[in-house]
PDB file of C-alpha atoms in Angstrom:
ATOM      1  CA  MET A 266      14.621 106.508 159.419  1.00 47.00           C
ATOM      2  CA  ASP A 267      16.924 104.156 161.356  1.00 66.00           C
ATOM      3  CA  ASP A 268      17.182 101.863 158.291  1.00 73.00           C
ATOM      4  CA  ALA A 269      18.385 104.791 156.149  1.00 69.00           C
ATOM      5  CA  ILE A 270      21.000 105.701 158.760  1.00 71.00           C
ATOM      6  CA  ASP A 271      22.138 102.064 159.008  1.00 74.00           C
ATOM      7  CA  ARG A 272      22.477 101.817 155.209  1.00 76.00           C
ATOM      8  CA  ALA A 273      24.441 105.095 155.057  1.00 75.00           C
ATOM      9  CA  LEU A 274      26.827 104.001 157.806  1.00 76.00           C
ATOM     10  CA  ASP A 275      27.266 100.542 156.254  1.00 80.00           C
ATOM     11  CA  ALA A 276      28.342 102.194 152.966  1.00 82.00           C
ATOM     12  CA  VAL A 277      31.053 104.330 154.622  1.00 86.00           C
ATOM     13  CA  GLY A 278      33.579 101.464 154.867  1.00 88.00           C
ATOM     14  CA  PRO A 279      33.807 100.709 151.141  1.00 88.00           C
ATOM     15  CA  ARG A 280      33.854 104.458 150.400  1.00 87.00           C
ATOM     16  CA  LEU A 281      36.795 104.948 152.799  1.00 90.00           C
ATOM     17  CA  LYS A 282      38.698 102.115 151.160  1.00 91.00           C
ATOM     18  CA  ARG A 283      38.020 103.470 147.664  1.00 87.00           C
ATOM     19  CA  LEU A 284      39.208 106.966 148.676  1.00 85.00           C
ATOM     20  CA  ARG A 285      42.410 105.574 150.179  1.00 88.00           C
ATOM     21  CA  GLN A 286      43.129 103.462 147.105  1.00 87.00           C
ATOM     22  CA  GLN A 287      42.418 106.380 144.744  1.00 82.00           C
ATOM     23  CA  ARG A 288      44.988 108.437 146.635  1.00 80.00           C
ATOM     24  CA  GLU A 289      47.420 105.530 146.581  1.00 85.00           C
ATOM     25  CA  THR A 290      48.127 105.712 150.318  1.00 87.00           C
ATOM     26  CA  THR A 291      48.647 102.971 152.862  1.00 92.00           C
ATOM     27  CA  LEU A 292      46.760 102.360 156.089  1.00 93.00           C
ATOM     28  CA  THR A 293      49.969 103.177 157.973  1.00 94.00           C
ATOM     29  CA  ALA A 294      50.408 106.541 156.218  1.00 91.00           C
ATOM     30  CA  LEU A 295      46.720 107.379 156.769  1.00 91.00           C
ATOM     31  CA  ALA A 296      47.039 106.417 160.443  1.00 93.00           C
ATOM     32  CA  GLU A 297      49.947 108.858 160.850  1.00 92.00           C
ATOM     33  CA  GLN A 298      47.980 111.604 159.118  1.00 89.00           C
ATOM     34  CA  THR A 299      44.726 111.131 161.071  1.00 90.00           C
ATOM     35  CA  GLY A 300      45.835 109.812 164.450  1.00 92.00           C
ATOM     36  CA  ILE A 301      43.560 106.772 163.998  1.00 93.00           C
ATOM     37  CA  SER A 302      45.306 103.399 164.345  1.00 94.00           C
ATOM     38  CA  ALA A 303      45.873 101.341 161.199  1.00 93.00           C
ATOM     39  CA  SER A 304      43.927  98.427 162.711  1.00 94.00           C
ATOM     40  CA  THR A 305      40.907 100.687 163.406  1.00 94.00           C
ATOM     41  CA  LEU A 306      41.106 102.074 159.861  1.00 94.00           C
ATOM     42  CA  SER A 307      41.196  98.532 158.499  1.00 94.00           C
ATOM     43  CA  ARG A 308      38.106  97.548 160.543  1.00 93.00           C
ATOM     44  CA  LEU A 309      36.283 100.711 159.382  1.00 91.00           C
ATOM     45  CA  GLU A 310      37.051  99.956 155.724  1.00 92.00           C
ATOM     46  CA  ALA A 311      35.952  96.322 156.107  1.00 92.00           C
ATOM     47  CA  GLY A 312      32.667  97.401 157.706  1.00 88.00           C
ATOM     48  CA  LEU A 313      33.531  95.579 160.936  1.00 90.00           C
ATOM     49  CA  ARG A 314      33.281  98.822 162.883  1.00 89.00           C
ATOM     50  CA  ARG A 315      30.944 101.811 162.584  1.00 86.00           C
ATOM     51  CA  PRO A 316      32.673 105.192 162.283  1.00 87.00           C
ATOM     52  CA  THR A 317      32.221 107.869 164.918  1.00 86.00           C
ATOM     53  CA  LEU A 318      32.205 111.612 164.262  1.00 82.00           C
ATOM     54  CA  GLU A 319      35.636 111.812 165.935  1.00 86.00           C
ATOM     55  CA  GLN A 320      36.936 109.411 163.272  1.00 89.00           C
ATOM     56  CA  LEU A 321      35.059 110.875 160.298  1.00 86.00           C
ATOM     57  CA  LEU A 322      36.321 114.443 160.831  1.00 85.00           C
ATOM     58  CA  PRO A 323      40.048 113.684 160.448  1.00 86.00           C
ATOM     59  CA  LEU A 324      39.312 111.258 157.596  1.00 88.00           C
ATOM     60  CA  ALA A 325      37.320 113.892 155.699  1.00 83.00           C
ATOM     61  CA  ARG A 326      40.161 116.371 156.260  1.00 82.00           C
ATOM     62  CA  ALA A 327      42.783 113.862 155.086  1.00 83.00           C
ATOM     63  CA  TYR A 328      40.839 113.081 151.914  1.00 81.00           C
ATOM     64  CA  GLY A 329      39.821 116.691 151.237  1.00 77.00           C
ATOM     65  CA  VAL A 330      36.108 115.900 151.134  1.00 76.00           C
ATOM     66  CA  THR A 331      33.119 117.036 153.159  1.00 75.00           C
ATOM     67  CA  LEU A 332      31.457 114.859 155.777  1.00 74.00           C
ATOM     68  CA  ASP A 333      28.397 114.767 153.520  1.00 73.00           C
ATOM     69  CA  GLU A 334      30.481 113.193 150.754  1.00 76.00           C
ATOM     70  CA  LEU A 335      32.113 110.760 153.143  1.00 77.00           C
ATOM     71  CA  VAL A 336      28.765 109.388 154.352  1.00 78.00           C
ATOM     72  CA  ASP A 337      26.910 110.111 151.085  1.00 73.00           C
ATOM     73  CA  ALA A 338      24.377 112.313 152.846  1.00 62.00           C
ATOM     74  CA  PRO A 339      21.352 113.337 150.806  1.00 57.00           C
ATOM     75  CA  PRO A 340      21.654 116.807 149.263  1.00 54.00           C
ATOM     76  CA  THR A 341      20.144 119.684 151.197  1.00 54.00           C
ATOM     77  CA  GLY A 342      19.551 123.326 150.411  1.00 55.00           C
ATOM     78  CA  ASP A 343      19.261 124.758 146.917  1.00 56.00           C
ATOM     79  CA  PRO A 344      19.478 121.871 144.398  1.00 54.00           C
ATOM     80  CA  ARG A 345      20.946 124.240 141.784  1.00 55.00           C
ATOM     81  CA  VAL A 346      24.077 124.729 143.883  1.00 55.00           C
ATOM     82  CA  THR A 347      26.358 121.737 144.413  1.00 57.00           C
ATOM     83  CA  LEU A 348      29.834 122.574 145.592  1.00 61.00           C
ATOM     84  CA  ARG A 349      31.581 119.238 145.202  1.00 69.00           C
ATOM     85  CA  PRO A 350      35.252 119.682 146.079  1.00 74.00           C
ATOM     86  CA  VAL A 351      37.833 117.925 143.950  1.00 76.00           C
ATOM     87  CA  ALA A 352      40.823 116.695 145.971  1.00 74.00           C
ATOM     88  CA  CYS A 353      44.106 116.690 144.052  1.00 76.00           C
ATOM     89  CA  ARG A 354      47.146 114.479 144.620  1.00 74.00           C
ATOM     90  CA  ASP A 355      49.231 117.424 145.843  1.00 75.00           C
ATOM     91  CA  GLY A 356      46.816 118.028 148.737  1.00 75.00           C
ATOM     92  CA  SER A 357      45.054 120.979 147.127  1.00 81.00           C
ATOM     93  CA  THR A 358      41.294 121.217 146.756  1.00 83.00           C
ATOM     94  CA  ILE A 359      39.347 122.773 143.883  1.00 85.00           C
ATOM     95  CA  ILE A 360      35.688 123.706 144.351  1.00 83.00           C
ATOM     96  CA  PRO A 361      33.778 124.522 141.136  1.00 83.00           C
ATOM     97  CA  LEU A 362      31.400 127.433 141.812  1.00 83.00           C
ATOM     98  CA  THR A 363      29.677 127.509 138.405  1.00 79.00           C
ATOM     99  CA  GLN A 364      28.217 124.746 136.293  1.00 69.00           C
ATOM    100  CA  ARG A 365      26.949 126.430 133.153  1.00 64.00           C
ATOM    101  CA  PRO A 366      28.729 125.602 129.897  1.00 65.00           C
ATOM    102  CA  GLY A 367      30.554 128.458 128.214  1.00 67.00           C
ATOM    103  CA  GLY A 368      31.215 131.872 129.654  1.00 73.00           C
ATOM    104  CA  ILE A 369      33.377 132.641 132.628  1.00 78.00           C
ATOM    105  CA  GLN A 370      33.848 129.734 135.051  1.00 83.00           C
ATOM    106  CA  ALA A 371      34.426 130.360 138.777  1.00 86.00           C
ATOM    107  CA  TYR A 372      36.471 128.170 141.130  1.00 87.00           C
ATOM    108  CA  LYS A 373      37.638 128.315 144.719  1.00 89.00           C
ATOM    109  CA  PHE A 374      41.117 126.886 145.297  1.00 90.00           C
ATOM    110  CA  VAL A 375      42.584 125.779 148.629  1.00 89.00           C
ATOM    111  CA  LEU A 376      46.318 125.118 148.344  1.00 88.00           C
ATOM    112  CA  THR A 377      48.361 123.577 151.131  1.00 82.00           C
ATOM    113  CA  ALA A 378      51.496 125.197 152.498  1.00 69.00           C
ATOM    114  CA  GLY A 379      54.614 124.607 150.641  1.00 71.00           C
ATOM    115  CA  ASP A 380      57.089 126.553 148.472  1.00 67.00           C
ATOM    116  CA  ALA A 381      56.985 123.869 145.807  1.00 76.00           C
ATOM    117  CA  GLU A 382      59.090 124.239 142.694  1.00 85.00           C
ATOM    118  CA  PRO A 383      56.948 126.165 140.151  1.00 87.00           C
ATOM    119  CA  ASP A 384      55.809 124.176 137.113  1.00 88.00           C
ATOM    120  CA  LEU A 385      54.630 126.896 134.725  1.00 91.00           C
ATOM    121  CA  ARG A 386      51.755 126.077 132.361  1.00 90.00           C
ATOM    122  CA  THR A 387      49.948 127.846 129.536  1.00 90.00           C
ATOM    123  CA  HIS A 388      46.495 127.428 128.008  1.00 86.00           C
ATOM    124  CA  GLU A 389      43.970 129.454 126.078  1.00 85.00           C
ATOM    125  CA  GLY A 390      41.941 131.880 128.153  1.00 84.00           C
ATOM    126  CA  HIS A 391      42.006 134.713 130.614  1.00 87.00           C
ATOM    127  CA  ASP A 392      42.234 134.387 134.426  1.00 90.00           C
ATOM    128  CA  TRP A 393      41.336 136.684 137.289  1.00 90.00           C
ATOM    129  CA  VAL A 394      42.410 135.669 140.831  1.00 93.00           C
ATOM    130  CA  TYR A 395      41.346 137.105 144.188  1.00 94.00           C
ATOM    131  CA  VAL A 396      42.997 135.989 147.455  1.00 93.00           C
ATOM    132  CA  LEU A 397      40.567 135.241 150.313  1.00 92.00           C
ATOM    133  CA  ASN A 398      42.935 133.966 153.034  1.00 89.00           C
ATOM    134  CA  GLY A 399      46.643 133.245 153.288  1.00 89.00           C
ATOM    135  CA  THR A 400      49.414 134.212 150.901  1.00 92.00           C
ATOM    136  CA  LEU A 401      49.384 133.218 147.228  1.00 93.00           C
ATOM    137  CA  ARG A 402      52.559 132.920 145.218  1.00 92.00           C
ATOM    138  CA  LEU A 403      51.878 133.633 141.550  1.00 94.00           C
ATOM    139  CA  VAL A 404      54.673 133.094 139.068  1.00 94.00           C
ATOM    140  CA  LEU A 405      53.648 134.896 135.885  1.00 93.00           C
ATOM    141  CA  GLY A 406      56.245 134.783 133.114  1.00 92.00           C
ATOM    142  CA  GLU A 407      59.419 136.277 134.603  1.00 93.00           C
ATOM    143  CA  HIS A 408      57.489 137.840 137.520  1.00 94.00           C
ATOM    144  CA  ASP A 409      57.336 136.138 140.922  1.00 93.00           C
ATOM    145  CA  LEU A 410      54.482 137.789 142.855  1.00 94.00           C
ATOM    146  CA  VAL A 411      53.148 137.339 146.385  1.00 94.00           C
ATOM    147  CA  LEU A 412      49.500 138.304 146.918  1.00 94.00           C
ATOM    148  CA  GLY A 413      47.759 138.654 150.283  1.00 93.00           C
ATOM    149  CA  PRO A 414      44.079 138.709 151.300  1.00 93.00           C
ATOM    150  CA  GLY A 415      42.081 141.206 149.267  1.00 93.00           C
ATOM    151  CA  GLU A 416      44.631 141.398 146.451  1.00 94.00           C
ATOM    152  CA  ALA A 417      43.852 140.371 142.875  1.00 94.00           C
ATOM    153  CA  ALA A 418      45.641 139.679 139.601  1.00 92.00           C
ATOM    154  CA  GLU A 419      44.381 139.418 136.039  1.00 91.00           C
ATOM    155  CA  PHE A 420      46.314 137.890 133.144  1.00 91.00           C
ATOM    156  CA  ASP A 421      46.236 136.165 129.768  1.00 89.00           C
ATOM    157  CA  THR A 422      46.700 132.438 130.438  1.00 89.00           C
ATOM    158  CA  ARG A 423      48.917 132.085 127.359  1.00 91.00           C
ATOM    159  CA  THR A 424      51.546 133.672 129.627  1.00 92.00           C
ATOM    160  CA  PRO A 425      53.360 130.842 131.478  1.00 94.00           C
ATOM    161  CA  HIS A 426      51.936 130.826 135.012  1.00 94.00           C
ATOM    162  CA  TRP A 427      51.829 128.843 138.259  1.00 92.00           C
ATOM    163  CA  PHE A 428      49.983 129.217 141.599  1.00 90.00           C
ATOM    164  CA  GLY A 429      51.227 128.001 144.968  1.00 89.00           C
ATOM    165  CA  ALA A 430      51.001 128.536 148.696  1.00 89.00           C
ATOM    166  CA  THR A 431      53.955 130.003 150.539  1.00 87.00           C
ATOM    167  CA  SER A 432      55.629 128.509 153.601  1.00 82.00           C
ATOM    168  CA  ALA A 433      53.382 130.823 155.665  1.00 81.00           C
ATOM    169  CA  GLY A 434      50.559 128.292 155.333  1.00 81.00           C
ATOM    170  CA  PRO A 435      47.581 127.335 153.188  1.00 86.00           C
ATOM    171  CA  VAL A 436      45.963 129.836 150.836  1.00 90.00           C
ATOM    172  CA  GLU A 437      42.376 130.170 149.620  1.00 91.00           C
ATOM    173  CA  PHE A 438      41.609 132.104 146.463  1.00 94.00           C
ATOM    174  CA  LEU A 439      38.925 132.564 143.850  1.00 93.00           C
ATOM    175  CA  SER A 440      39.695 132.119 140.166  1.00 91.00           C
ATOM    176  CA  LEU A 441      37.526 133.280 137.262  1.00 88.00           C
ATOM    177  CA  VAL A 442      38.593 131.703 133.990  1.00 85.00           C
ATOM    178  CA  GLY A 443      37.166 132.774 130.647  1.00 79.00           C
ATOM    179  CA  ARG A 444      37.744 132.131 126.972  1.00 71.00           C
ATOM    180  CA  GLN A 445      40.493 133.964 125.142  1.00 56.00           C
ATOM    181  CA  GLY A 446      39.641 137.674 125.033  1.00 50.00           C
ATOM    182  CA  GLU A 447      36.865 137.331 127.650  1.00 52.00           C
ATOM    183  CA  ARG A 448      37.683 139.318 130.769  1.00 54.00           C
ATOM    184  CA  ALA A 449      36.143 139.938 134.147  1.00 53.00           C
ATOM    185  CA  HIS A 450      34.912 143.521 134.426  1.00 51.00           C
ATOM    186  CA  VAL A 451      35.934 145.374 137.558  1.00 52.00           C
ATOM    187  CA  ARG A 452      34.363 148.746 138.282  1.00 51.00           C
ATOM    188  CA  VAL A 453      36.030 151.253 140.557  1.00 55.00           C
ATOM    189  CA  SER A 454      34.202 154.327 141.763  1.00 57.00           C
ATOM    190  CA  ALA A 455      36.158 157.552 141.538  1.00 60.00           C
ATOM    191  CA  LYS A 456      36.983 159.382 144.758  1.00 61.00           C
ATOM    192  CA  PRO A 457      35.153 162.671 145.082  1.00 62.00           C
ATOM    193  CA  ALA A 458      37.378 165.656 144.356  1.00 59.00           C
ATOM    194  CA  GLY A 459      38.109 167.513 147.494  1.00 55.00           C
TER     195      GLY A 459
END
């Protein structure tokens, strides 16, 4: 067991360096973001120093990955479910929730705070969004909407659209995306007449 742990910890350094290079960031910028000195980060990447949990946590947060991914931990739990987050250059994270080809695809998005300039896009399909936490700004054609926790929107993705967090902080939301004409079905029970 100790050999497996040693091998896993020895592989963290090259993985840290690869993540930093993929994100095109410097040791100095990463040091400012994590609170870990640039010299310590350099030694970690070179494998001259073993990482501690106190170092791995801010590094995982900075890279938008889980600790399991950072140390390449063996998978646990249900092997049919693998929620591998995808970190984007803008600091957002996308977590695919479905893996089957075709049909409606589900994603969880975590967008960082901001009020970025909207860059509207279009594509074939239909989208349904549900806000979990935070405030989502949805620009949909000429409409500029703000959705809070528990609120949802559904639209044809051929309509120019853009999602973003507001200056209030990060936002987490679910997105169901289907082929053109395929829609999520929402059932609402009628209130009893009284």
